[in-house]
Amino acid sequence: MVTNPRLEDGRIGEQPEVIYHVFHTILFGSLAMVFEGLKHLWIPYVCMFAAFGVCSPELWMTVFKWLRLKSVHPAVLALILSTAVPTIIGFSLWREYFPRLINELSELQEFYDPDTVELVSWIKKQVPVAAVFAGSPQIMSVVKLCSGWTVTSLPLYNDVDLLKRNENIYQVYAMKSAEDIYKILTSYKANYVIIEEAVCSEMGPARGCRVKDLLDVANGHVVYDQGDMYAFSKHGRFCHEIKLNLSPYVNYFTRVFWNRSYHVYKVNTVISFQY
């Protein structure tokens, strides 16, 4: 009849499940050296196995039995080490990193964007709950997360239809007519559109890599002359032209909020022609 090993036997560490986990750890480690992604599976496994080894009196009993240690009772010594070793490790970590952590926390500064906070506050107070917002995926994620209002797009890039929708919404930064943008926004049932000053007036050093440059190339509004690239269209850039509050832009859109970073326009349900 097979009996389970006891603590005094010094054979707990010889159990088949322990040997299995040892080989399993070695296998995961070998695979992690080949496939980097497996380290996210191997590291927690090693930590769990190390905690078992350090804190298990049974495993210490096995080690002491193998070493034929007789001066102190192996069971008592195993219990002491299984408590003392984690305590020593924890104290060493505390002594090494706690002062550094306190120093970093003392210098920690909260990121605060007053323009975005003002925008979200205005949405919560002034905009109907059923309203739908359109804009870049980045600002839409902020609006959705902080206010809960419905948005037309999100920064998710694993869906072809959503990518196409994002491209269409980005046309507010392209050289498009007010009527074209109005048709795009109404097709997605958007009630408000948010224009970001950082995207509209971006002055990046690498010309051709800005959002509006990519839109100009995609829309065929780029002309090359002696190695230089120029954007040309019979329509001005929408995000600039709409800020002038001139016809025909005021016929389709009404500005309802603005600050240094954002301009919010309401998509008119009834087009009023002003000249």
Tab-separated table of N, CA and C in Angstrom, residues 21-31 42:
chain	number	residue	atom	x	y	z
A	21	HIS	N	6.726	19.681	-12.286
A	21	HIS	CA	6.787	21.141	-12.376
A	21	HIS	C	8.217	21.627	-12.610
A	22	VAL	N	9.196	20.910	-12.093
A	22	VAL	CA	10.592	21.280	-12.360
A	22	VAL	C	10.889	21.178	-13.852
A	23	PHE	N	10.535	20.050	-14.435
A	23	PHE	CA	10.769	19.872	-15.877
A	23	PHE	C	9.909	20.832	-16.705
A	24	HIS	N	8.699	21.104	-16.212
A	24	HIS	CA	7.825	22.047	-16.906
A	24	HIS	C	8.455	23.443	-16.922
A	25	THR	N	9.043	23.823	-15.804
A	25	THR	CA	9.705	25.126	-15.728
A	25	THR	C	10.892	25.199	-16.673
A	26	ILE	N	11.686	24.144	-16.718
A	26	ILE	CA	12.840	24.108	-17.623
A	26	ILE	C	12.377	24.190	-19.080
A	27	LEU	N	11.288	23.495	-19.393
A	27	LEU	CA	10.764	23.520	-20.763
A	27	LEU	C	10.287	24.919	-21.140
A	28	PHE	N	9.530	25.552	-20.251
A	28	PHE	CA	9.058	26.917	-20.522
A	28	PHE	C	10.231	27.879	-20.685
A	29	GLY	N	11.263	27.697	-19.834
A	29	GLY	CA	12.428	28.568	-19.936
A	29	GLY	C	13.144	28.411	-21.261
A	30	SER	N	13.254	27.161	-21.729
A	30	SER	CA	13.917	26.905	-23.021
A	30	SER	C	13.118	27.521	-24.163
A	31	LEU	N	11.793	27.381	-24.120
A	31	LEU	CA	10.947	27.968	-25.162
A	31	LEU	C	10.971	29.490	-25.117
A	42	TRP	N	6.242	32.182	-18.835
A	42	TRP	CA	7.290	31.521	-18.055
A	42	TRP	C	7.603	32.257	-16.752
